[in-house]
Short mmCIF file of C-alpha atoms in Angstrom, two decimals:
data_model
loop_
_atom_site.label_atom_id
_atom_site.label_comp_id
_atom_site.label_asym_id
_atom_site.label_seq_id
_atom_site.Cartn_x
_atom_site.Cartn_y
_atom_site.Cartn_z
CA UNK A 15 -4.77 -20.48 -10.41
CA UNK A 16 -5.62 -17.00 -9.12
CA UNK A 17 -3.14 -14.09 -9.47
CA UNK A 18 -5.75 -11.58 -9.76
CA UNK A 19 -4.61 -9.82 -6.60
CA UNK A 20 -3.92 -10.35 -2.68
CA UNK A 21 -7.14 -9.68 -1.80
CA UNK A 22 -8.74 -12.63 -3.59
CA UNK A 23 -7.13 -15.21 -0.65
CA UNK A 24 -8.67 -15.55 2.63
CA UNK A 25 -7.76 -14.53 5.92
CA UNK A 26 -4.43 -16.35 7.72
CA UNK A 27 -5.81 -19.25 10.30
CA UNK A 28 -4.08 -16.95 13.16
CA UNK A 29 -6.74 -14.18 12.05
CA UNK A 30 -9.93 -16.01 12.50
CA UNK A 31 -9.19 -17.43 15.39
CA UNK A 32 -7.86 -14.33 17.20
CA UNK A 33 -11.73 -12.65 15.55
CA UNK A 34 -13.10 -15.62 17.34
CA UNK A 35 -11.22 -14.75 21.08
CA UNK A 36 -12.64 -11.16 20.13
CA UNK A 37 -15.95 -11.94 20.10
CA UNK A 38 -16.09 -13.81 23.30
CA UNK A 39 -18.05 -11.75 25.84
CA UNK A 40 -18.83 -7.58 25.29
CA UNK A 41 -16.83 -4.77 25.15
CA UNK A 42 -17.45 -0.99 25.09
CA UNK A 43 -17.82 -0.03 21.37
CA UNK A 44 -16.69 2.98 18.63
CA UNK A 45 -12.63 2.38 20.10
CA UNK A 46 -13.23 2.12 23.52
CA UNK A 47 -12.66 -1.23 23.83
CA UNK A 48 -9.63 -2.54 25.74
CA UNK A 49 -8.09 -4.50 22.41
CA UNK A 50 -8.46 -0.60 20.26
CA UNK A 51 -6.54 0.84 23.55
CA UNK A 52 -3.64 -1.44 22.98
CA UNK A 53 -3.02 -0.65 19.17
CA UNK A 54 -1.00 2.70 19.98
CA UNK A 55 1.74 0.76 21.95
CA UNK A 56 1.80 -1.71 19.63
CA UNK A 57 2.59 0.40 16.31
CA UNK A 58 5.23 2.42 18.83
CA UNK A 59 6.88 -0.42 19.74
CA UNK A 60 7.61 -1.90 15.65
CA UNK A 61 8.17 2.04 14.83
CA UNK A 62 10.38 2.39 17.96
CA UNK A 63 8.71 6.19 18.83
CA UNK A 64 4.99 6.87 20.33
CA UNK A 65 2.66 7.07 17.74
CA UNK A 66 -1.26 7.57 17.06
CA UNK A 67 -2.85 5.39 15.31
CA UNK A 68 -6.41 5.11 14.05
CA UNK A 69 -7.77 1.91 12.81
CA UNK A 70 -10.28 1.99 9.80
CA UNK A 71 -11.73 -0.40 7.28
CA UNK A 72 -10.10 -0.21 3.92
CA UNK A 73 -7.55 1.47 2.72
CA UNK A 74 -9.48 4.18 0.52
CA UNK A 75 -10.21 5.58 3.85
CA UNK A 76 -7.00 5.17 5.39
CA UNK A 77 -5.39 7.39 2.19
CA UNK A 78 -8.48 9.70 1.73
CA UNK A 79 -8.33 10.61 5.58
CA UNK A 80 -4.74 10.71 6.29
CA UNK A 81 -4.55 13.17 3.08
CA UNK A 82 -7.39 15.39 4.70
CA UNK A 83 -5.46 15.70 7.57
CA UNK A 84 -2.14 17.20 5.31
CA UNK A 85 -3.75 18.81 2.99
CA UNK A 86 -6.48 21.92 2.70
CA UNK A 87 -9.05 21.83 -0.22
CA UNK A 88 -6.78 24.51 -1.47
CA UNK A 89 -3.68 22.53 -1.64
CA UNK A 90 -2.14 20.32 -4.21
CA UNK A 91 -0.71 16.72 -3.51
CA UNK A 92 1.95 15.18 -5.52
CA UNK A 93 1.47 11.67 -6.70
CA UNK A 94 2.96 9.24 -9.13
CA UNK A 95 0.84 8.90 -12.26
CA UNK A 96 -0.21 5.75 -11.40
CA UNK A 97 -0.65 5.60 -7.85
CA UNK A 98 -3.87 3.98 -6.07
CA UNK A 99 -4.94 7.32 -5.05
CA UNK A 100 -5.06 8.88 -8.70
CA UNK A 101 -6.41 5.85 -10.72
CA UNK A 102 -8.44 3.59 -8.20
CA UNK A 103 -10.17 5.36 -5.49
CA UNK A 104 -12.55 7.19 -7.42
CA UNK A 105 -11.83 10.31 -6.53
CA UNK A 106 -12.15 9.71 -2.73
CA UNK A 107 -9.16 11.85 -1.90
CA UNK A 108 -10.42 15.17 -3.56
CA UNK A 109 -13.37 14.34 -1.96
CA UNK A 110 -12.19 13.84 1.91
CA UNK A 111 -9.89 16.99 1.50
CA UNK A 112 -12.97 18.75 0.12
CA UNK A 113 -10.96 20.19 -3.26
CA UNK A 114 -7.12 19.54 -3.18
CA UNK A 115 -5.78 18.84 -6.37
CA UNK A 116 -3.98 15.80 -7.71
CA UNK A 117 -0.65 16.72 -9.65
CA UNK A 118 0.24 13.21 -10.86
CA UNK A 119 4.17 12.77 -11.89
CA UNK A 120 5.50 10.34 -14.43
CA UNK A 121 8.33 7.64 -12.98
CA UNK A 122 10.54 4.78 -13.69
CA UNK A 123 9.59 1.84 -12.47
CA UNK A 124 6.34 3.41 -10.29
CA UNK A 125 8.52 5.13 -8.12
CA UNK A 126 8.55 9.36 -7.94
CA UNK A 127 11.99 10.94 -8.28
CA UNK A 128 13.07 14.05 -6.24
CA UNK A 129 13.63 15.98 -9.28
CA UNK A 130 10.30 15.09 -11.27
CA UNK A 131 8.92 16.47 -7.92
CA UNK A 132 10.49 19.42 -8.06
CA UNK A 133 9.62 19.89 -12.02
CA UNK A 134 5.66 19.72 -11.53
CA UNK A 135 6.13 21.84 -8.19
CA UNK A 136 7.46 24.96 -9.94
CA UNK A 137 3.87 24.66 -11.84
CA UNK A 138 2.42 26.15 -8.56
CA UNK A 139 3.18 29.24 -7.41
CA UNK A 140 3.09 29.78 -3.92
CA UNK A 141 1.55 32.95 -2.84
CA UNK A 142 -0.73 33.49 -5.62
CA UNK A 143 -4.41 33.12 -5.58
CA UNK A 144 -4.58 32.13 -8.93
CA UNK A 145 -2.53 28.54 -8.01
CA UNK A 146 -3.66 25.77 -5.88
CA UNK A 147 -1.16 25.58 -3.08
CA UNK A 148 1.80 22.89 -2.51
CA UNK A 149 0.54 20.47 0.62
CA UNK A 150 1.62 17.17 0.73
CA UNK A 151 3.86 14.23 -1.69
CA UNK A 152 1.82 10.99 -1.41
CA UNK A 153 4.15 8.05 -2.27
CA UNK A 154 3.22 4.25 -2.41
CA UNK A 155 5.58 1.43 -0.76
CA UNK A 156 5.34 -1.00 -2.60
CA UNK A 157 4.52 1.06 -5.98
CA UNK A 158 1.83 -0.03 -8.35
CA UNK A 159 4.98 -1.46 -10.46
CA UNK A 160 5.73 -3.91 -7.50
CA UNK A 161 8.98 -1.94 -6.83
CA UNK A 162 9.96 -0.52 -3.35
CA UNK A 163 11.48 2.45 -2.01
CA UNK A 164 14.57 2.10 -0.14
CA UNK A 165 15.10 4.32 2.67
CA UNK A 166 17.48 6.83 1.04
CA UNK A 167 15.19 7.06 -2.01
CA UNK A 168 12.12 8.14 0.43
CA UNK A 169 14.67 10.16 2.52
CA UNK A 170 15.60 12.55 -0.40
CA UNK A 171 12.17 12.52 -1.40
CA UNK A 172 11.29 14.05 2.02
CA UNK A 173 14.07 16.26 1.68
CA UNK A 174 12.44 17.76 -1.41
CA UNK A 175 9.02 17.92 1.05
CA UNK A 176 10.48 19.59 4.36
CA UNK A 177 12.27 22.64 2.22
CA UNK A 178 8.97 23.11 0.20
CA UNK A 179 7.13 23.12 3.99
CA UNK A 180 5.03 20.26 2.89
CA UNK A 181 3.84 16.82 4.68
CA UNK A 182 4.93 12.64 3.39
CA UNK A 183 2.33 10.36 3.29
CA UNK A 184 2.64 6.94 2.61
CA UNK A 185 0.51 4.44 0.97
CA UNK A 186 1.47 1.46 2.65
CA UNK A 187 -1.16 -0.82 1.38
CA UNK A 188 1.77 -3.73 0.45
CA UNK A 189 4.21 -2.08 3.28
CA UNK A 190 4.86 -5.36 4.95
CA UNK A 191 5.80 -6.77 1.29
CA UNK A 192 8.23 -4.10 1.09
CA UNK A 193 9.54 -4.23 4.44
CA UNK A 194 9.98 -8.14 4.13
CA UNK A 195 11.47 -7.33 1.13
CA UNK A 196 14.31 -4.52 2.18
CA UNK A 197 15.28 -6.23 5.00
CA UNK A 198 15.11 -3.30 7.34
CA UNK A 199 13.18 -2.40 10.56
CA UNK A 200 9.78 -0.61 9.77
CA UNK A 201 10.98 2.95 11.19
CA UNK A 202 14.52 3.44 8.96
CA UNK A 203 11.51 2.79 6.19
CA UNK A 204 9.24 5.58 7.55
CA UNK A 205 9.33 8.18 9.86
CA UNK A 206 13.43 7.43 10.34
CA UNK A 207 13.59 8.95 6.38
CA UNK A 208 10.32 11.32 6.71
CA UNK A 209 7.50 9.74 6.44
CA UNK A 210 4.82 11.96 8.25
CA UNK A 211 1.61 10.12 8.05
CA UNK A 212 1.61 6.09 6.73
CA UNK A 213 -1.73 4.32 5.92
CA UNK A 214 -0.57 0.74 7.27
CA UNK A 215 -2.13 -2.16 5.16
CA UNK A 216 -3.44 -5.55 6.76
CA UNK A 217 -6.22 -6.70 4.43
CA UNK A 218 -4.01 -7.77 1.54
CA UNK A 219 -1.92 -9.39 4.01
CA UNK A 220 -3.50 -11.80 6.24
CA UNK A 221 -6.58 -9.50 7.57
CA UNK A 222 -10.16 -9.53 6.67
CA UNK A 223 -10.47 -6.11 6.59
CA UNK A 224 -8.55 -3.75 8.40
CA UNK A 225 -5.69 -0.76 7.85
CA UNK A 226 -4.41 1.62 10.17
CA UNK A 227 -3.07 5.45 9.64
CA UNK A 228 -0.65 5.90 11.78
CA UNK A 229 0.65 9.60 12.23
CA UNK A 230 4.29 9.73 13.28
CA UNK A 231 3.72 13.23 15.34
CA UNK A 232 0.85 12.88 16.94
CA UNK A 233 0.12 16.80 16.39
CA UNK A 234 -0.87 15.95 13.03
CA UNK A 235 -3.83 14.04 14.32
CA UNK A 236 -5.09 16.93 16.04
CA UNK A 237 -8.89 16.54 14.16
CA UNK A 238 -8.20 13.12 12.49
CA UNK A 239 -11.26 11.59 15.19
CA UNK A 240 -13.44 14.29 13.64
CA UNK A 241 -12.68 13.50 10.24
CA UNK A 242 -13.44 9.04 10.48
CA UNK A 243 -16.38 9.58 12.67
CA UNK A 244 -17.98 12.58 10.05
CA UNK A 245 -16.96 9.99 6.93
CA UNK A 246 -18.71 7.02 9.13
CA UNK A 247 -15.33 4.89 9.40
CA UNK A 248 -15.78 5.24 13.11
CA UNK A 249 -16.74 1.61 13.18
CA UNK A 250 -18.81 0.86 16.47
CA UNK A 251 -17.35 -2.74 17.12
CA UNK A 252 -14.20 -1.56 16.63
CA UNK A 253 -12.77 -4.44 18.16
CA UNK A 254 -12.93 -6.44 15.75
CA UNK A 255 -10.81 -4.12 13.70
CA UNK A 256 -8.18 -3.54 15.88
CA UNK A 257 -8.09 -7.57 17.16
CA UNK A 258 -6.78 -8.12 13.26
CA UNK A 259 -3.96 -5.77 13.64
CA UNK A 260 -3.01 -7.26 16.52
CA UNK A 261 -3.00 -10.24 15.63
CA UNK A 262 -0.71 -9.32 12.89
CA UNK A 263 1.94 -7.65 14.89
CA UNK A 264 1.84 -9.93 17.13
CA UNK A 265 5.12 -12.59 16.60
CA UNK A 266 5.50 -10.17 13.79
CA UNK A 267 3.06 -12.30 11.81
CA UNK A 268 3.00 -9.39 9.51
CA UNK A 269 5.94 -10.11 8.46
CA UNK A 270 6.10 -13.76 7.74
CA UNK A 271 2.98 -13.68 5.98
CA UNK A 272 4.58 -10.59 3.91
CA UNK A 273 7.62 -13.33 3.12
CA UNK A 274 6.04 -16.12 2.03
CA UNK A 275 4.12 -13.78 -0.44
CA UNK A 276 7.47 -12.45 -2.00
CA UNK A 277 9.06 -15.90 -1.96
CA UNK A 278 5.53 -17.15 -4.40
CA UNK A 279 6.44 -14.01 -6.19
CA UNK A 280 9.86 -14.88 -6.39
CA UNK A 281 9.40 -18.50 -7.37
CA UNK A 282 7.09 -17.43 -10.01
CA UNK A 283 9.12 -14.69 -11.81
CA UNK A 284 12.30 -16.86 -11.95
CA UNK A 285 10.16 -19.63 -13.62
CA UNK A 286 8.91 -17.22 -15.71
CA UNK A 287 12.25 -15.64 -16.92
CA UNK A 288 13.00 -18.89 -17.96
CA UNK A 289 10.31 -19.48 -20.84
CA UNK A 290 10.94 -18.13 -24.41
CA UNK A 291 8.92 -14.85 -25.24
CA UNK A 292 8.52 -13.54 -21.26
CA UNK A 293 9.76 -10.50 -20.93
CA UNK A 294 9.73 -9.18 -16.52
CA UNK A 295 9.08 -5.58 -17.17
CA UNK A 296 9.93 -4.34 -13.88
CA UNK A 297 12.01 -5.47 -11.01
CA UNK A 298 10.01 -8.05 -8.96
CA UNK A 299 10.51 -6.28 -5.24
CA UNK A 300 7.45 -7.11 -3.35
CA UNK A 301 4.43 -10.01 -4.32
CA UNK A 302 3.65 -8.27 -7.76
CA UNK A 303 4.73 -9.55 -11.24
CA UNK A 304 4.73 -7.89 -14.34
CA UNK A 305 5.39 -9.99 -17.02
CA UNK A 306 4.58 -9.08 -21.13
CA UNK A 307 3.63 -12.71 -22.51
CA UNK A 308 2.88 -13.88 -26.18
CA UNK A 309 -1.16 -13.61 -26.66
CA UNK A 310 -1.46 -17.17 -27.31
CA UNK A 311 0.19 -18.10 -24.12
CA UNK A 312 -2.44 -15.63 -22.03
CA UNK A 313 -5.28 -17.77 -24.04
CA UNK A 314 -4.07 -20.81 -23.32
CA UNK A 315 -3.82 -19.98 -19.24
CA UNK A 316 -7.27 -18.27 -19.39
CA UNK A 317 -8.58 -21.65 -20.97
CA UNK A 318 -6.90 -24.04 -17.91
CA UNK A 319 -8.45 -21.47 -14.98
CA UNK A 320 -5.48 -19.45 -14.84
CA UNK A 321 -6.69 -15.37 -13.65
CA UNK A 322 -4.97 -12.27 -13.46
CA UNK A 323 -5.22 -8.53 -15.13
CA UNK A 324 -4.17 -7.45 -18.29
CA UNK A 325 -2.46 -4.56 -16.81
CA UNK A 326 -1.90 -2.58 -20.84
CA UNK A 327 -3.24 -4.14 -24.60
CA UNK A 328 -1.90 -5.93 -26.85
CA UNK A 329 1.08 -4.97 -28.68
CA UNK A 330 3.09 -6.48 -31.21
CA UNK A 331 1.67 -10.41 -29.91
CA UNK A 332 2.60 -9.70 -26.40
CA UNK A 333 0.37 -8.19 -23.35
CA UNK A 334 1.73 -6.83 -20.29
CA UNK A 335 0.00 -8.36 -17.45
CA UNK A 336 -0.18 -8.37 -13.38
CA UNK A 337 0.61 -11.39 -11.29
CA UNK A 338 -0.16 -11.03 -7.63
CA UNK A 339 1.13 -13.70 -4.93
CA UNK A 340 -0.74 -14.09 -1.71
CA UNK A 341 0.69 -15.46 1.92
CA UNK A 342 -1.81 -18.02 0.71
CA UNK A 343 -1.23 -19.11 -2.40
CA UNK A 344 -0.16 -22.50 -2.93
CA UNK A 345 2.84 -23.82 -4.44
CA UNK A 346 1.46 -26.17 -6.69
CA UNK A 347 -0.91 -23.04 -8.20
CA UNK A 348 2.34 -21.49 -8.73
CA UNK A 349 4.05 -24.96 -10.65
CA UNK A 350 0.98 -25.90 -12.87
CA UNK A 351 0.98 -21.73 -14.14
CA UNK A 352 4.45 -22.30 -15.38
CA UNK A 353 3.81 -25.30 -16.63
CA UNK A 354 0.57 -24.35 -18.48
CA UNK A 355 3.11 -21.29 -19.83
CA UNK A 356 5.74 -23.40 -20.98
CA UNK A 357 3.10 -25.31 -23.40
#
């Protein structure tokens, strides 16, 4: 019974075998490759506008570098106070950028709000040497609480970023979980409500390991080749790379895989509402649970396999903790962790 996280499950069938049809034969290496030159009308066709797109290996690059290309080592990026990029990437984002600061934001439910944007903004002053400079908002769909944007929410949130002259990127590690989960096509989600830059995920959802940043102007790009191939995520059989995202737009696998993760999710949570002492602390949105369960509960699941993070300690008998569904995850995983819960 593994909840842990999406990334603990293997790739979808439809991946490995479209890896295998990649590696029949040769092909010109570091993007050159026939499969790499069909990933930009690809993305433009789900986004509906031309986009560029630059595939990379995990998604610490794909934030790290898309920020780089937003921000100067001068600038300041706005970030909820528990996003990826502030608490899990080990400080891989100050470190691509070369400097620019962090200004993390509190938020209901892991989502930023335009006015708590606005609040930590007026701590920088712009003009004065003495201040690092407003750059870029970085905001993650889903959030770390499992909860998802919807496109007026990111729209007034880019509202807030185009009248303070700064750039929207998107962590879109679980984007096809929020997608599948708002209903709506991938552009009203992105560059429709002012998105400028979106790191695309595919390795939590169906890929070995592969993600994408796509930059909605392709302006914004100008140096991005520069900036993978000096970091060394210019991968040389980039075919390989590029034949997983393909293989996930494709029939809009993406999608379905994205589904059938937020239906486990779904199934779970509802079972879980339904036992004495479980408290859902947020709104399950996306694949991602958080649940607060008695401690003796959490020690008898450890003790029948059951795995997942303590996401907070112990308080008052009851731990909050992270469930995580997977395309993969099997239903009866899903029925014996209930009924291992309900004792």
């Amino acid at each position: 019974m593994n909840f842990i996280s999406d990334n603990a499950w293997g790739a979808a069938p439809e991946m490995l075998e479209a890896l295998g049809s990649a590696n029949a034969g040769t092909a010109l290496s570091y993007g050159d490759d026939a499969l790499t030159g069909r990933l930009a009308s690809e993305f433009s066709r789900i986004f509906e506008r031309p986009v560029a797109v630059f595939p990379v290996v995990s998604g610490t690059a794909a934030n790290a570098l898309a920020l780089a290309s937003i921000a100067p080592s001068h600038g300041v990026i706005f970030c909820h106070a528990d996003a990826h990029i502030e608490t899990d990437e080990c400080g891989a984002p100050e470190f691509f950028t070369q400097g620019a600061k962090l200004a993390t934001i509190p938020g209901r439910n892991g989502k930023l709000d335009p006015d708590g944007i606005e609040h930590m903004m007026a701590r920088f002053v712009r003009g004065s040497v003495h201040h690092s400079q407003p750059a870029a908002i970085s905001i993650t769909q889903a959030s770390e609480s499992g909860t998802c944007y919807r496109p007026e929410e990111i729209a007034a949130i880019a509202d807030v970023a185009r009248r303070n002259h700064l750039k929207l990127h998107m962590d879109g590690a679980r984007f096809a979980n929020a997608i599948a989960w708002l209903g709506c096509a991938p552009a009203e989600a992105s560059w429709k409500a002012g998105v400028d830059v979106l790191s695309f995920g595919a390795t939590k959802n169906g890929a070995l390991a592969a993600e994408a940043v796509i930059f909605f102007d392709p302006a914004d790009a100008a140096d991005f080749e520069y900036r993978r191939k000096r970091s060394g995520h210019l991968v040389s059989k980039m075919r390989f790379v590029s034949a997983q995202l393909i293989c996930a737009l494709e029939e809009d696998r993406w999608l379905d895989w994205a589904r059938r993760s937020n239906a486990g999710a779904r199934a779970l949570a509802k079972g879980l509402s339904e036992i004495d002492g479980i408290e859902i602390a947020y709104p399950v949105e996306a694949n991602a649970i958080f649940a607060r369960l008695p401690d003796e509960m959490i020690a008898r699941l450890r003790a029948q396999g059951a795995q997942f993070y303590d996401w907070s300690a112990s308080s008052a008998g009851r731990t909050l903790v992270r469930l995580i569904t997977s395309h993969a995850t099997p239903q009866a995983e899903i029925a014996r962790f209930l009924e291992v819960a309900r004792g």
